[in-house]
Amino acid sequence: MTEERTVPADARPRLARGVRLTSSAAHGGPVLLAPERILKLDPVAADILGRCDGSATMTELVDALASLYQAPRERIAGDVATLLRALADKHLVDL
């Protein structure tokens, strides 16, 4: 069984230093660039990361996404936390 790892509600996610979100014609869409790394993103992940500038709390981020995608808040919260925690573990996002 895997342990669920959450992101605190008051966390203000942002891209880590040296990491940027951009579009790449060579990769066919949005990518996350980091030193010696590139991660191709789907449009939803790119939308989430585009909002991670350190100004919004996790709660505010989830509320905005739940409203935009008209999806249950609990589902959005879980999906966003999973994405951000995985990227934080790779030192691509600061929580």
Short mmCIF file of C-alpha atoms in Angstrom, two decimals:
data_model
loop_
_atom_site.label_atom_id
_atom_site.label_comp_id
_atom_site.label_asym_id
_atom_site.label_seq_id
_atom_site.Cartn_x
_atom_site.Cartn_y
_atom_site.Cartn_z
CA MET A 1 0.00 0.00 0.00
CA THR A 2 1.32 3.47 -0.84
CA GLU A 3 1.22 6.27 1.65
CA GLU A 4 -0.77 9.31 0.52
CA ARG A 5 1.41 12.37 0.79
CA THR A 6 -0.47 15.62 0.87
CA VAL A 7 0.52 19.20 0.34
CA PRO A 8 -0.37 21.60 3.19
CA ALA A 9 -3.38 23.83 2.47
CA ASP A 10 -1.31 26.95 3.18
CA ALA A 11 1.59 25.93 0.92
CA ARG A 12 2.32 28.41 -1.88
CA PRO A 13 3.64 26.21 -4.70
CA ARG A 14 6.09 27.68 -7.18
CA LEU A 15 8.59 26.41 -9.68
CA ALA A 16 11.99 25.75 -8.17
CA ARG A 17 14.90 28.04 -8.93
CA GLY A 18 16.22 27.38 -12.42
CA VAL A 19 13.00 25.66 -13.57
CA ARG A 20 10.69 27.22 -16.13
CA LEU A 21 7.52 26.36 -17.96
CA THR A 22 7.63 26.91 -21.71
CA SER A 23 6.33 25.59 -24.99
CA SER A 24 8.51 23.45 -27.23
CA ALA A 25 7.74 22.85 -30.89
CA ALA A 26 10.26 20.00 -30.85
CA HIS A 27 8.31 18.26 -28.06
CA GLY A 28 4.89 19.22 -29.35
CA GLY A 29 3.65 21.38 -26.52
CA PRO A 30 4.30 22.51 -22.97
CA VAL A 31 7.45 21.39 -21.18
CA LEU A 32 9.08 21.96 -17.84
CA LEU A 33 12.75 22.87 -18.29
CA ALA A 34 15.29 22.34 -15.54
CA PRO A 35 19.06 22.04 -15.59
CA GLU A 36 19.82 19.00 -17.73
CA ARG A 37 16.16 17.89 -17.64
CA ILE A 38 13.07 18.34 -19.72
CA LEU A 39 9.64 17.05 -18.81
CA LYS A 40 6.85 17.00 -21.41
CA LEU A 41 3.54 18.06 -19.86
CA ASP A 42 -0.05 17.46 -20.77
CA PRO A 43 -2.25 20.58 -21.01
CA VAL A 44 -3.78 20.13 -17.55
CA ALA A 45 -0.38 19.75 -15.84
CA ALA A 46 0.82 22.82 -17.73
CA ASP A 47 -2.23 24.77 -16.52
CA ILE A 48 -1.59 23.74 -12.93
CA LEU A 49 2.11 24.61 -13.09
CA GLY A 50 1.36 27.89 -14.85
CA ARG A 51 -0.54 28.91 -11.71
CA CYS A 52 2.30 27.93 -9.37
CA ASP A 53 4.02 31.28 -8.95
CA GLY A 54 4.04 31.40 -5.16
CA SER A 55 1.17 33.87 -4.91
CA ALA A 56 -1.71 31.43 -4.37
CA THR A 57 -2.07 28.94 -1.54
CA MET A 58 -2.82 25.31 -2.29
CA THR A 59 -6.42 25.95 -1.19
CA GLU A 60 -6.79 28.90 -3.58
CA LEU A 61 -5.18 26.94 -6.41
CA VAL A 62 -7.50 23.95 -5.93
CA ASP A 63 -10.59 26.17 -5.65
CA ALA A 64 -9.73 27.95 -8.92
CA LEU A 65 -9.07 24.68 -10.75
CA ALA A 66 -12.23 23.02 -9.41
CA SER A 67 -14.26 25.97 -10.65
CA LEU A 68 -12.51 26.10 -14.03
CA TYR A 69 -12.79 22.37 -14.74
CA GLN A 70 -16.19 22.01 -13.02
CA ALA A 71 -14.94 18.95 -11.16
CA PRO A 72 -15.34 17.80 -7.56
CA ARG A 73 -12.97 19.74 -5.33
CA GLU A 74 -11.78 16.58 -3.53
CA ARG A 75 -10.73 14.99 -6.81
CA ILE A 76 -8.92 18.13 -7.98
CA ALA A 77 -7.19 18.45 -4.59
CA GLY A 78 -5.93 14.87 -4.76
CA ASP A 79 -4.73 15.14 -8.36
CA VAL A 80 -2.99 18.48 -7.80
CA ALA A 81 -1.33 17.27 -4.59
CA THR A 82 -0.10 14.12 -6.33
CA LEU A 83 1.40 16.11 -9.20
CA LEU A 84 3.00 18.77 -7.02
CA ARG A 85 4.38 16.28 -4.50
CA ALA A 86 5.96 14.19 -7.29
CA LEU A 87 7.56 17.28 -8.82
CA ALA A 88 8.70 18.53 -5.40
CA ASP A 89 10.36 15.14 -4.80
CA LYS A 90 12.31 15.76 -8.03
CA HIS A 91 13.21 19.30 -6.88
CA LEU A 92 11.22 20.89 -9.72
CA VAL A 93 8.61 22.58 -7.50
CA ASP A 94 9.00 24.29 -4.12
CA LEU A 95 6.15 23.81 -1.67
#
